[in-house]
Amino acid sequence: LPFPDLAQAKILTETVDRWAWVPQLIAAFVLVGSAGPKFDTSIVSTGSAQTIAGNRLSFFSLCLSSSVAWAPAGADFYVYFPPNTKKWKTFLMTFLGVGLALTFANLIGVGLGSGVATHADWKAAHATSSGSLILAGYNGLGGFGKFLGVLVSLGQIANNVAGTYSASLGFQMLGRYPAKVPRWVWTCVGVIIYLVCALAGRNNLSEIFENWLALMGYWVCIYLVISLEEHFIFRQSRGFNWADWNDRSKLPIGLAALAAFLIGWVGAIISMDEIYFVGPIAKMVGERGSDLGIWVGSSWAMLVYPGLRWLELKKFNR
């Protein structure tokens, strides 16, 4: 192995992710300066007020799905914080770090998208791929623009480091036997899986990602609602005994969480607005429908979990 000492690999991973954002931010600022003059801020939304509101909610939901997907992996990184770290500091760092970064990136994306409608070269580039559109935004900078395009693409690899690292913990959580497999092995498995998926779908990655990204938002938001209710409603008095984390006889059975999760998914499915399926509730918004999967699914899970969890505690006392 290149890193016999796993602590060295961990330090390298943390160092890369700690500073990888700097060149990416510089490249993003240059992109704004280079492509900004072609951003069209005068485009007017078309359709009825309800249709426009539905379209905007769908776009916001898609952006939320991208950002909230980090939530289940948060504990994998915050565990390195000192135990006495203030809660408000953790919240503020997370909110500003994720919120500002995604807002800035999404605004650049909106600007590039607006230029596609009014500039033929951008439209042709977008027909090829999103990466080609970014390169088109650097047109006029010559070789330096191409270098920045490569830098942005390498940034996607750096962005995958944290997710791949946390995915290994997800594999280990599947059961006692997967937990015995070293994390670096699961990391390699994860890389192989998404490499195969990328190669197989390389000609339609943008469409695949856009059409399936919302599904991540559905399950993560339902998961978050259940976790938050468990924490604020049931654990305020019972507390957590961290020593029981691996003792099946003392952990919650999970029937309430599973039932609430499935009920939430039913709500998400009948409220989703995707190219492969439009639910009956989604069709009720405007002329084209709106993706309400996150909101309906989360609210249904939120409504049923407290009662189900109360019954589970009364029956099993854990």
PDB file of C-alpha atoms in Angstrom:
ATOM      1  CA  LEU A   1       0.000   0.000   0.000  1.00  0.00           C
ATOM      2  CA  PRO A   2       1.258   3.540  -0.673  1.00  0.00           C
ATOM      3  CA  PHE A   3       0.286   4.510   2.887  1.00  0.00           C
ATOM      4  CA  PRO A   4       1.010   1.659   5.315  1.00  0.00           C
ATOM      5  CA  ASP A   5       0.073   4.004   8.118  1.00  0.00           C
ATOM      6  CA  LEU A   6      -3.611   4.871   7.672  1.00  0.00           C
ATOM      7  CA  ALA A   7      -3.078   7.953   9.815  1.00  0.00           C
ATOM      8  CA  GLN A   8      -0.815   9.310   7.070  1.00  0.00           C
ATOM      9  CA  ALA A   9      -3.522   8.714   4.472  1.00  0.00           C
ATOM     10  CA  LYS A  10      -6.038  10.501   6.681  1.00  0.00           C
ATOM     11  CA  ILE A  11      -3.723  13.493   7.123  1.00  0.00           C
ATOM     12  CA  LEU A  12      -3.134  13.681   3.370  1.00  0.00           C
ATOM     13  CA  THR A  13      -6.872  13.527   2.657  1.00  0.00           C
ATOM     14  CA  GLU A  14      -7.620  16.282   5.150  1.00  0.00           C
ATOM     15  CA  THR A  15      -4.798  18.457   3.797  1.00  0.00           C
ATOM     16  CA  VAL A  16      -5.981  18.107   0.201  1.00  0.00           C
ATOM     17  CA  ASP A  17      -9.574  18.966   1.060  1.00  0.00           C
ATOM     18  CA  ARG A  18      -8.503  21.812   3.324  1.00  0.00           C
ATOM     19  CA  TRP A  19      -6.785  23.722   0.520  1.00  0.00           C
ATOM     20  CA  ALA A  20      -8.355  22.382  -2.692  1.00  0.00           C
ATOM     21  CA  TRP A  21     -11.011  25.108  -2.596  1.00  0.00           C
ATOM     22  CA  VAL A  22      -8.484  27.933  -3.046  1.00  0.00           C
ATOM     23  CA  PRO A  23      -7.596  27.383  -6.740  1.00  0.00           C
ATOM     24  CA  GLN A  24     -11.236  26.529  -7.429  1.00  0.00           C
ATOM     25  CA  LEU A  25     -12.397  29.829  -5.974  1.00  0.00           C
ATOM     26  CA  ILE A  26      -9.835  31.722  -8.045  1.00  0.00           C
ATOM     27  CA  ALA A  27     -10.995  29.911 -11.193  1.00  0.00           C
ATOM     28  CA  ALA A  28     -14.619  30.740 -10.343  1.00  0.00           C
ATOM     29  CA  PHE A  29     -13.861  34.443  -9.910  1.00  0.00           C
ATOM     30  CA  VAL A  30     -12.018  34.501 -13.233  1.00  0.00           C
ATOM     31  CA  LEU A  31     -15.007  32.757 -14.850  1.00  0.00           C
ATOM     32  CA  VAL A  32     -17.317  35.483 -13.559  1.00  0.00           C
ATOM     33  CA  GLY A  33     -15.042  38.138 -15.021  1.00  0.00           C
ATOM     34  CA  SER A  34     -14.665  36.323 -18.334  1.00  0.00           C
ATOM     35  CA  ALA A  35     -18.237  35.133 -18.885  1.00  0.00           C
ATOM     36  CA  GLY A  36     -20.106  37.761 -16.861  1.00  0.00           C
ATOM     37  CA  PRO A  37     -20.560  40.224 -19.753  1.00  0.00           C
ATOM     38  CA  LYS A  38     -22.596  37.557 -21.578  1.00  0.00           C
ATOM     39  CA  PHE A  39     -24.898  36.845 -18.645  1.00  0.00           C
ATOM     40  CA  ASP A  40     -28.417  37.935 -19.600  1.00  0.00           C
ATOM     41  CA  THR A  41     -30.174  39.381 -16.566  1.00  0.00           C
ATOM     42  CA  SER A  42     -33.085  40.717 -18.610  1.00  0.00           C
ATOM     43  CA  ILE A  43     -34.719  37.347 -19.345  1.00  0.00           C
ATOM     44  CA  VAL A  44     -38.339  37.336 -18.192  1.00  0.00           C
ATOM     45  CA  SER A  45     -40.000  34.193 -16.845  1.00  0.00           C
ATOM     46  CA  THR A  46     -42.942  33.011 -18.937  1.00  0.00           C
ATOM     47  CA  GLY A  47     -46.171  31.314 -17.927  1.00  0.00           C
ATOM     48  CA  SER A  48     -48.799  31.877 -15.277  1.00  0.00           C
ATOM     49  CA  ALA A  49     -47.817  32.951 -11.783  1.00  0.00           C
ATOM     50  CA  GLN A  50     -48.528  29.441 -10.495  1.00  0.00           C
ATOM     51  CA  THR A  51     -46.396  27.860 -13.229  1.00  0.00           C
ATOM     52  CA  ILE A  52     -43.489  30.217 -12.569  1.00  0.00           C
ATOM     53  CA  ALA A  53     -43.699  29.562  -8.826  1.00  0.00           C
ATOM     54  CA  GLY A  54     -43.765  25.814  -9.485  1.00  0.00           C
ATOM     55  CA  ASN A  55     -40.722  25.991 -11.751  1.00  0.00           C
ATOM     56  CA  ARG A  56     -38.794  28.011  -9.203  1.00  0.00           C
ATOM     57  CA  LEU A  57     -39.705  25.616  -6.417  1.00  0.00           C
ATOM     58  CA  SER A  58     -38.531  22.678  -8.550  1.00  0.00           C
ATOM     59  CA  PHE A  59     -35.208  24.413  -9.170  1.00  0.00           C
ATOM     60  CA  PHE A  60     -34.812  25.265  -5.490  1.00  0.00           C
ATOM     61  CA  SER A  61     -35.612  21.662  -4.538  1.00  0.00           C
ATOM     62  CA  LEU A  62     -32.957  20.410  -6.949  1.00  0.00           C
ATOM     63  CA  CYS A  63     -30.375  22.775  -5.442  1.00  0.00           C
ATOM     64  CA  LEU A  64     -31.403  21.653  -1.955  1.00  0.00           C
ATOM     65  CA  SER A  65     -30.988  18.004  -2.958  1.00  0.00           C
ATOM     66  CA  SER A  66     -27.409  18.721  -3.966  1.00  0.00           C
ATOM     67  CA  SER A  67     -26.465  20.452  -0.726  1.00  0.00           C
ATOM     68  CA  VAL A  68     -28.417  18.428   1.827  1.00  0.00           C
ATOM     69  CA  ALA A  69     -26.879  15.186   0.560  1.00  0.00           C
ATOM     70  CA  TRP A  70     -23.864  16.032   2.738  1.00  0.00           C
ATOM     71  CA  ALA A  71     -25.919  15.811   5.930  1.00  0.00           C
ATOM     72  CA  PRO A  72     -25.603  12.040   6.568  1.00  0.00           C
ATOM     73  CA  ALA A  73     -21.819  12.307   6.210  1.00  0.00           C
ATOM     74  CA  GLY A  74     -21.457  15.275   8.543  1.00  0.00           C
ATOM     75  CA  ALA A  75     -20.757  13.223  11.659  1.00  0.00           C
ATOM     76  CA  ASP A  76     -17.875  11.520   9.878  1.00  0.00           C
ATOM     77  CA  PHE A  77     -16.024  14.847   9.883  1.00  0.00           C
ATOM     78  CA  TYR A  78     -17.338  16.610  12.980  1.00  0.00           C
ATOM     79  CA  VAL A  79     -16.093  13.725  15.096  1.00  0.00           C
ATOM     80  CA  TYR A  80     -12.640  15.278  14.735  1.00  0.00           C
ATOM     81  CA  PHE A  81     -13.812  18.493  16.407  1.00  0.00           C
ATOM     82  CA  PRO A  82     -13.058  18.993  20.121  1.00  0.00           C
ATOM     83  CA  PRO A  83     -15.919  17.627  22.272  1.00  0.00           C
ATOM     84  CA  ASN A  84     -16.468  21.065  23.816  1.00  0.00           C
ATOM     85  CA  THR A  85     -17.063  22.809  20.467  1.00  0.00           C
ATOM     86  CA  LYS A  86     -20.030  25.155  20.765  1.00  0.00           C
ATOM     87  CA  LYS A  87     -23.144  24.056  18.903  1.00  0.00           C
ATOM     88  CA  TRP A  88     -23.639  27.486  17.381  1.00  0.00           C
ATOM     89  CA  LYS A  89     -20.119  27.399  15.962  1.00  0.00           C
ATOM     90  CA  THR A  90     -20.740  24.043  14.328  1.00  0.00           C
ATOM     91  CA  PHE A  91     -24.019  25.292  12.873  1.00  0.00           C
ATOM     92  CA  LEU A  92     -22.556  28.573  11.654  1.00  0.00           C
ATOM     93  CA  MET A  93     -19.543  26.931  10.022  1.00  0.00           C
ATOM     94  CA  THR A  94     -21.776  24.415   8.274  1.00  0.00           C
ATOM     95  CA  PHE A  95     -24.405  26.911   7.173  1.00  0.00           C
ATOM     96  CA  LEU A  96     -21.947  29.482   5.858  1.00  0.00           C
ATOM     97  CA  GLY A  97     -19.542  26.956   4.372  1.00  0.00           C
ATOM     98  CA  VAL A  98     -22.169  25.023   2.440  1.00  0.00           C
ATOM     99  CA  GLY A  99     -24.605  27.889   1.869  1.00  0.00           C
ATOM    100  CA  LEU A 100     -22.198  30.490   0.518  1.00  0.00           C
ATOM    101  CA  ALA A 101     -20.345  28.014  -1.687  1.00  0.00           C
ATOM    102  CA  LEU A 102     -23.489  26.594  -3.263  1.00  0.00           C
ATOM    103  CA  THR A 103     -25.158  29.979  -3.664  1.00  0.00           C
ATOM    104  CA  PHE A 104     -22.111  31.351  -5.472  1.00  0.00           C
ATOM    105  CA  ALA A 105     -21.800  28.284  -7.711  1.00  0.00           C
ATOM    106  CA  ASN A 106     -25.520  28.230  -8.504  1.00  0.00           C
ATOM    107  CA  LEU A 107     -25.534  31.911  -9.429  1.00  0.00           C
ATOM    108  CA  ILE A 108     -22.681  31.293 -11.866  1.00  0.00           C
ATOM    109  CA  GLY A 109     -24.662  28.381 -13.285  1.00  0.00           C
ATOM    110  CA  VAL A 110     -27.742  30.565 -13.700  1.00  0.00           C
ATOM    111  CA  GLY A 111     -25.626  33.158 -15.480  1.00  0.00           C
ATOM    112  CA  LEU A 112     -24.158  30.594 -17.860  1.00  0.00           C
ATOM    113  CA  GLY A 113     -27.616  29.166 -18.466  1.00  0.00           C
ATOM    114  CA  SER A 114     -28.987  32.596 -19.316  1.00  0.00           C
ATOM    115  CA  GLY A 115     -26.237  33.058 -21.886  1.00  0.00           C
ATOM    116  CA  VAL A 116     -27.132  29.784 -23.607  1.00  0.00           C
ATOM    117  CA  ALA A 117     -30.407  31.308 -24.758  1.00  0.00           C
ATOM    118  CA  THR A 118     -28.776  34.349 -26.368  1.00  0.00           C
ATOM    119  CA  HIS A 119     -25.352  33.214 -27.619  1.00  0.00           C
ATOM    120  CA  ALA A 120     -25.004  30.572 -30.327  1.00  0.00           C
ATOM    121  CA  ASP A 121     -21.507  29.467 -29.291  1.00  0.00           C
ATOM    122  CA  TRP A 122     -22.636  28.857 -25.716  1.00  0.00           C
ATOM    123  CA  LYS A 123     -25.704  26.999 -26.951  1.00  0.00           C
ATOM    124  CA  ALA A 124     -23.519  24.718 -29.079  1.00  0.00           C
ATOM    125  CA  ALA A 125     -21.144  24.153 -26.165  1.00  0.00           C
ATOM    126  CA  HIS A 126     -24.013  23.324 -23.816  1.00  0.00           C
ATOM    127  CA  ALA A 127     -25.329  20.790 -26.335  1.00  0.00           C
ATOM    128  CA  THR A 128     -22.019  18.955 -25.914  1.00  0.00           C
ATOM    129  CA  SER A 129     -21.736  19.020 -22.118  1.00  0.00           C
ATOM    130  CA  SER A 130     -21.800  21.248 -19.064  1.00  0.00           C
ATOM    131  CA  GLY A 131     -18.012  21.163 -19.037  1.00  0.00           C
ATOM    132  CA  SER A 132     -17.919  22.514 -22.585  1.00  0.00           C
ATOM    133  CA  LEU A 133     -20.158  25.376 -21.486  1.00  0.00           C
ATOM    134  CA  ILE A 134     -17.720  26.261 -18.703  1.00  0.00           C
ATOM    135  CA  LEU A 135     -14.852  26.218 -21.216  1.00  0.00           C
ATOM    136  CA  ALA A 136     -16.899  28.493 -23.472  1.00  0.00           C
ATOM    137  CA  GLY A 137     -17.151  30.887 -20.556  1.00  0.00           C
ATOM    138  CA  TYR A 138     -13.358  31.109 -20.552  1.00  0.00           C
ATOM    139  CA  ASN A 139     -13.221  31.951 -24.270  1.00  0.00           C
ATOM    140  CA  GLY A 140     -11.039  34.959 -24.880  1.00  0.00           C
ATOM    141  CA  LEU A 141      -8.456  33.964 -22.293  1.00  0.00           C
ATOM    142  CA  GLY A 142      -6.537  31.690 -24.657  1.00  0.00           C
ATOM    143  CA  GLY A 143      -4.368  29.018 -23.107  1.00  0.00           C
ATOM    144  CA  PHE A 144      -4.941  30.420 -19.627  1.00  0.00           C
ATOM    145  CA  GLY A 145      -8.669  29.806 -20.023  1.00  0.00           C
ATOM    146  CA  LYS A 146      -8.055  26.198 -21.038  1.00  0.00           C
ATOM    147  CA  PHE A 147      -5.783  25.779 -18.029  1.00  0.00           C
ATOM    148  CA  LEU A 148      -8.535  27.064 -15.749  1.00  0.00           C
ATOM    149  CA  GLY A 149     -10.969  24.656 -17.397  1.00  0.00           C
ATOM    150  CA  VAL A 150      -8.656  21.774 -16.512  1.00  0.00           C
ATOM    151  CA  LEU A 151      -8.353  23.162 -12.990  1.00  0.00           C
ATOM    152  CA  VAL A 152     -12.135  23.191 -12.606  1.00  0.00           C
ATOM    153  CA  SER A 153     -12.387  19.594 -13.811  1.00  0.00           C
ATOM    154  CA  LEU A 154      -9.697  18.530 -11.340  1.00  0.00           C
ATOM    155  CA  GLY A 155     -11.722  20.273  -8.664  1.00  0.00           C
ATOM    156  CA  GLN A 156     -14.524  17.804  -9.265  1.00  0.00           C
ATOM    157  CA  ILE A 157     -12.117  15.027  -8.350  1.00  0.00           C
ATOM    158  CA  ALA A 158     -11.114  16.863  -5.179  1.00  0.00           C
ATOM    159  CA  ASN A 159     -14.785  17.350  -4.374  1.00  0.00           C
ATOM    160  CA  ASN A 160     -15.288  13.591  -4.585  1.00  0.00           C
ATOM    161  CA  VAL A 161     -12.572  12.869  -2.023  1.00  0.00           C
ATOM    162  CA  ALA A 162     -14.693  13.717   1.010  1.00  0.00           C
ATOM    163  CA  GLY A 163     -17.741  11.875  -0.300  1.00  0.00           C
ATOM    164  CA  THR A 164     -15.747   8.776  -1.187  1.00  0.00           C
ATOM    165  CA  TYR A 165     -14.094   8.789   2.228  1.00  0.00           C
ATOM    166  CA  SER A 166     -17.484   8.946   3.953  1.00  0.00           C
ATOM    167  CA  ALA A 167     -18.980   6.320   1.648  1.00  0.00           C
ATOM    168  CA  SER A 168     -16.584   3.813   3.172  1.00  0.00           C
ATOM    169  CA  LEU A 169     -18.216   4.405   6.564  1.00  0.00           C
ATOM    170  CA  GLY A 170     -21.602   3.875   4.933  1.00  0.00           C
ATOM    171  CA  PHE A 171     -20.453   0.476   3.683  1.00  0.00           C
ATOM    172  CA  GLN A 172     -19.220  -0.452   7.155  1.00  0.00           C
ATOM    173  CA  MET A 173     -22.578   0.466   8.668  1.00  0.00           C
ATOM    174  CA  LEU A 174     -24.308  -2.213   6.595  1.00  0.00           C
ATOM    175  CA  GLY A 175     -23.561  -4.805   9.277  1.00  0.00           C
ATOM    176  CA  ARG A 176     -21.016  -6.461  11.529  1.00  0.00           C
ATOM    177  CA  TYR A 177     -19.240  -8.248   8.684  1.00  0.00           C
ATOM    178  CA  PRO A 178     -18.818  -5.219   6.380  1.00  0.00           C
ATOM    179  CA  ALA A 179     -17.540  -3.318   9.431  1.00  0.00           C
ATOM    180  CA  LYS A 180     -14.585  -5.703   9.648  1.00  0.00           C
ATOM    181  CA  VAL A 181     -13.391  -4.705   6.178  1.00  0.00           C
ATOM    182  CA  PRO A 182     -10.863  -1.812   6.355  1.00  0.00           C
ATOM    183  CA  ARG A 183     -12.139   1.569   5.228  1.00  0.00           C
ATOM    184  CA  TRP A 184      -9.515   1.916   2.510  1.00  0.00           C
ATOM    185  CA  VAL A 185     -10.888  -1.242   0.865  1.00  0.00           C
ATOM    186  CA  TRP A 186     -14.414   0.178   0.813  1.00  0.00           C
ATOM    187  CA  THR A 187     -13.026   3.449  -0.528  1.00  0.00           C
ATOM    188  CA  CYS A 188     -11.502   1.568  -3.457  1.00  0.00           C
ATOM    189  CA  VAL A 189     -14.795  -0.260  -3.998  1.00  0.00           C
ATOM    190  CA  GLY A 190     -16.633   3.059  -4.076  1.00  0.00           C
ATOM    191  CA  VAL A 191     -14.211   4.496  -6.635  1.00  0.00           C
ATOM    192  CA  ILE A 192     -14.637   1.431  -8.841  1.00  0.00           C
ATOM    193  CA  ILE A 193     -18.434   1.679  -8.627  1.00  0.00           C
ATOM    194  CA  TYR A 194     -18.704   5.317  -9.644  1.00  0.00           C
ATOM    195  CA  LEU A 195     -15.945   4.932 -12.244  1.00  0.00           C
ATOM    196  CA  VAL A 196     -17.913   2.151 -13.940  1.00  0.00           C
ATOM    197  CA  CYS A 197     -21.108   4.225 -13.738  1.00  0.00           C
ATOM    198  CA  ALA A 198     -19.320   7.251 -15.197  1.00  0.00           C
ATOM    199  CA  LEU A 199     -17.862   5.279 -18.092  1.00  0.00           C
ATOM    200  CA  ALA A 200     -21.155   3.549 -18.854  1.00  0.00           C
ATOM    201  CA  GLY A 201     -23.172   6.763 -18.816  1.00  0.00           C
ATOM    202  CA  ARG A 202     -20.520   9.179 -20.070  1.00  0.00           C
ATOM    203  CA  ASN A 203     -22.650  10.332 -23.016  1.00  0.00           C
ATOM    204  CA  ASN A 204     -25.652  11.194 -20.848  1.00  0.00           C
ATOM    205  CA  LEU A 205     -24.169  11.964 -17.432  1.00  0.00           C
ATOM    206  CA  SER A 206     -25.748  15.399 -17.171  1.00  0.00           C
ATOM    207  CA  GLU A 207     -29.248  14.085 -17.851  1.00  0.00           C
ATOM    208  CA  ILE A 208     -28.764  11.102 -15.542  1.00  0.00           C
ATOM    209  CA  PHE A 209     -27.466  13.288 -12.730  1.00  0.00           C
ATOM    210  CA  GLU A 210     -30.242  15.838 -13.115  1.00  0.00           C
ATOM    211  CA  ASN A 211     -32.976  13.206 -13.219  1.00  0.00           C
ATOM    212  CA  TRP A 212     -31.754  11.217 -10.207  1.00  0.00           C
ATOM    213  CA  LEU A 213     -30.332  13.966  -8.011  1.00  0.00           C
ATOM    214  CA  ALA A 214     -33.777  14.763  -6.621  1.00  0.00           C
ATOM    215  CA  LEU A 215     -34.093  11.213  -5.273  1.00  0.00           C
ATOM    216  CA  MET A 216     -31.120  11.840  -2.986  1.00  0.00           C
ATOM    217  CA  GLY A 217     -32.884  14.899  -1.640  1.00  0.00           C
ATOM    218  CA  TYR A 218     -36.040  12.896  -0.930  1.00  0.00           C
ATOM    219  CA  TRP A 219     -34.431  10.249   1.235  1.00  0.00           C
ATOM    220  CA  VAL A 220     -31.954  12.576   2.967  1.00  0.00           C
ATOM    221  CA  CYS A 221     -34.641  15.074   3.994  1.00  0.00           C
ATOM    222  CA  ILE A 222     -36.888  12.285   5.272  1.00  0.00           C
ATOM    223  CA  TYR A 223     -33.915  10.875   7.178  1.00  0.00           C
ATOM    224  CA  LEU A 224     -33.130  14.312   8.632  1.00  0.00           C
ATOM    225  CA  VAL A 225     -36.696  14.887   9.814  1.00  0.00           C
ATOM    226  CA  ILE A 226     -36.743  11.537  11.612  1.00  0.00           C
ATOM    227  CA  SER A 227     -33.310  12.142  13.168  1.00  0.00           C
ATOM    228  CA  LEU A 228     -34.199  15.651  14.345  1.00  0.00           C
ATOM    229  CA  GLU A 229     -37.471  14.513  15.908  1.00  0.00           C
ATOM    230  CA  GLU A 230     -35.682  11.664  17.657  1.00  0.00           C
ATOM    231  CA  HIS A 231     -33.139  14.125  19.023  1.00  0.00           C
ATOM    232  CA  PHE A 232     -35.422  16.970  20.104  1.00  0.00           C
ATOM    233  CA  ILE A 233     -38.546  15.052  21.145  1.00  0.00           C
ATOM    234  CA  PHE A 234     -37.338  11.757  22.579  1.00  0.00           C
ATOM    235  CA  ARG A 235     -33.667  12.186  23.475  1.00  0.00           C
ATOM    236  CA  GLN A 236     -33.932  15.398  25.452  1.00  0.00           C
ATOM    237  CA  SER A 237     -35.064  13.405  28.481  1.00  0.00           C
ATOM    238  CA  ARG A 238     -33.605   9.968  27.692  1.00  0.00           C
ATOM    239  CA  GLY A 239     -30.253  11.229  26.460  1.00  0.00           C
ATOM    240  CA  PHE A 240     -27.680   9.190  24.539  1.00  0.00           C
ATOM    241  CA  ASN A 241     -25.498   6.442  25.933  1.00  0.00           C
ATOM    242  CA  TRP A 242     -22.672   6.425  23.420  1.00  0.00           C
ATOM    243  CA  ALA A 243     -21.257   3.211  24.859  1.00  0.00           C
ATOM    244  CA  ASP A 244     -24.294   1.369  23.453  1.00  0.00           C
ATOM    245  CA  TRP A 245     -23.553   2.275  19.842  1.00  0.00           C
ATOM    246  CA  ASN A 246     -22.661  -1.325  18.930  1.00  0.00           C
ATOM    247  CA  ASP A 247     -24.966  -3.179  21.330  1.00  0.00           C
ATOM    248  CA  ARG A 248     -27.982  -4.414  19.381  1.00  0.00           C
ATOM    249  CA  SER A 249     -29.887  -5.256  22.563  1.00  0.00           C
ATOM    250  CA  LYS A 250     -29.902  -1.587  23.616  1.00  0.00           C
ATOM    251  CA  LEU A 251     -30.307   0.184  20.298  1.00  0.00           C
ATOM    252  CA  PRO A 252     -33.743   1.188  18.969  1.00  0.00           C
ATOM    253  CA  ILE A 253     -35.352  -1.582  16.955  1.00  0.00           C
ATOM    254  CA  GLY A 254     -36.071   0.911  14.190  1.00  0.00           C
ATOM    255  CA  LEU A 255     -39.624  -0.117  13.339  1.00  0.00           C
ATOM    256  CA  ALA A 256     -40.940   3.409  13.862  1.00  0.00           C
ATOM    257  CA  ALA A 257     -38.176   4.948  11.790  1.00  0.00           C
ATOM    258  CA  LEU A 258     -38.638   2.413   8.999  1.00  0.00           C
ATOM    259  CA  ALA A 259     -42.405   2.914   8.885  1.00  0.00           C
ATOM    260  CA  ALA A 260     -42.083   6.710   8.889  1.00  0.00           C
ATOM    261  CA  PHE A 261     -39.387   6.506   6.216  1.00  0.00           C
ATOM    262  CA  LEU A 262     -41.562   4.369   3.933  1.00  0.00           C
ATOM    263  CA  ILE A 263     -44.608   6.575   4.482  1.00  0.00           C
ATOM    264  CA  GLY A 264     -42.487   9.593   3.646  1.00  0.00           C
ATOM    265  CA  TRP A 265     -41.345   7.905   0.454  1.00  0.00           C
ATOM    266  CA  VAL A 266     -44.939   7.278  -0.574  1.00  0.00           C
ATOM    267  CA  GLY A 267     -45.567  11.008  -0.214  1.00  0.00           C
ATOM    268  CA  ALA A 268     -42.399  11.814  -2.160  1.00  0.00           C
ATOM    269  CA  ILE A 269     -43.294   9.498  -5.043  1.00  0.00           C
ATOM    270  CA  ILE A 270     -46.811  10.831  -5.561  1.00  0.00           C
ATOM    271  CA  SER A 271     -45.425  14.391  -5.409  1.00  0.00           C
ATOM    272  CA  MET A 272     -42.340  14.008  -7.603  1.00  0.00           C
ATOM    273  CA  ASP A 273     -41.976  15.726 -10.970  1.00  0.00           C
ATOM    274  CA  GLU A 274     -39.280  13.951 -12.946  1.00  0.00           C
ATOM    275  CA  ILE A 275     -38.880  13.034 -16.595  1.00  0.00           C
ATOM    276  CA  TYR A 276     -39.633   9.382 -15.829  1.00  0.00           C
ATOM    277  CA  PHE A 277     -42.653   9.982 -13.557  1.00  0.00           C
ATOM    278  CA  VAL A 278     -44.931  12.832 -12.507  1.00  0.00           C
ATOM    279  CA  GLY A 279     -47.034  12.206  -9.411  1.00  0.00           C
ATOM    280  CA  PRO A 280     -50.674  13.263  -9.122  1.00  0.00           C
ATOM    281  CA  ILE A 281     -49.933  15.900  -6.471  1.00  0.00           C
ATOM    282  CA  ALA A 282     -47.120  17.398  -8.563  1.00  0.00           C
ATOM    283  CA  LYS A 283     -49.479  17.740 -11.540  1.00  0.00           C
ATOM    284  CA  MET A 284     -51.723  20.053  -9.532  1.00  0.00           C
ATOM    285  CA  VAL A 285     -49.205  22.921  -9.676  1.00  0.00           C
ATOM    286  CA  GLY A 286     -49.282  25.163 -12.732  1.00  0.00           C
ATOM    287  CA  GLU A 287     -49.196  23.990 -16.319  1.00  0.00           C
ATOM    288  CA  ARG A 288     -46.137  21.744 -16.051  1.00  0.00           C
ATOM    289  CA  GLY A 289     -46.279  20.561 -12.467  1.00  0.00           C
ATOM    290  CA  SER A 290     -43.728  21.081  -9.723  1.00  0.00           C
ATOM    291  CA  ASP A 291     -41.406  18.799  -7.795  1.00  0.00           C
ATOM    292  CA  LEU A 292     -42.894  18.668  -4.297  1.00  0.00           C
ATOM    293  CA  GLY A 293     -41.287  15.361  -3.338  1.00  0.00           C
ATOM    294  CA  ILE A 294     -38.984  16.757  -0.653  1.00  0.00           C
ATOM    295  CA  TRP A 295     -41.681  18.806   1.023  1.00  0.00           C
ATOM    296  CA  VAL A 296     -44.517  16.283   1.002  1.00  0.00           C
ATOM    297  CA  GLY A 297     -42.278  13.319   1.841  1.00  0.00           C
ATOM    298  CA  SER A 298     -40.604  15.120   4.748  1.00  0.00           C
ATOM    299  CA  SER A 299     -43.877  16.453   6.130  1.00  0.00           C
ATOM    300  CA  TRP A 300     -45.546  13.038   6.049  1.00  0.00           C
ATOM    301  CA  ALA A 301     -42.612  11.453   7.859  1.00  0.00           C
ATOM    302  CA  MET A 302     -42.591  14.319  10.356  1.00  0.00           C
ATOM    303  CA  LEU A 303     -46.280  13.835  11.146  1.00  0.00           C
ATOM    304  CA  VAL A 304     -46.249  10.075  11.685  1.00  0.00           C
ATOM    305  CA  TYR A 305     -42.879   9.460  13.349  1.00  0.00           C
ATOM    306  CA  PRO A 306     -43.608  10.852  16.854  1.00  0.00           C
ATOM    307  CA  GLY A 307     -46.676   8.649  17.316  1.00  0.00           C
ATOM    308  CA  LEU A 308     -44.975   5.565  15.910  1.00  0.00           C
ATOM    309  CA  ARG A 309     -41.885   6.131  18.035  1.00  0.00           C
ATOM    310  CA  TRP A 310     -44.012   6.579  21.158  1.00  0.00           C
ATOM    311  CA  LEU A 311     -45.661   3.217  20.484  1.00  0.00           C
ATOM    312  CA  GLU A 312     -42.270   1.607  19.878  1.00  0.00           C
ATOM    313  CA  LEU A 313     -40.896   2.939  23.162  1.00  0.00           C
ATOM    314  CA  LYS A 314     -43.992   1.831  25.034  1.00  0.00           C
ATOM    315  CA  LYS A 315     -43.740  -1.676  23.599  1.00  0.00           C
ATOM    316  CA  PHE A 316     -39.960  -2.266  23.636  1.00  0.00           C
ATOM    317  CA  ASN A 317     -38.608   0.549  25.864  1.00  0.00           C
ATOM    318  CA  ARG A 318     -35.723   1.240  23.487  1.00  0.00           C
TER     319      ARG A 318
END
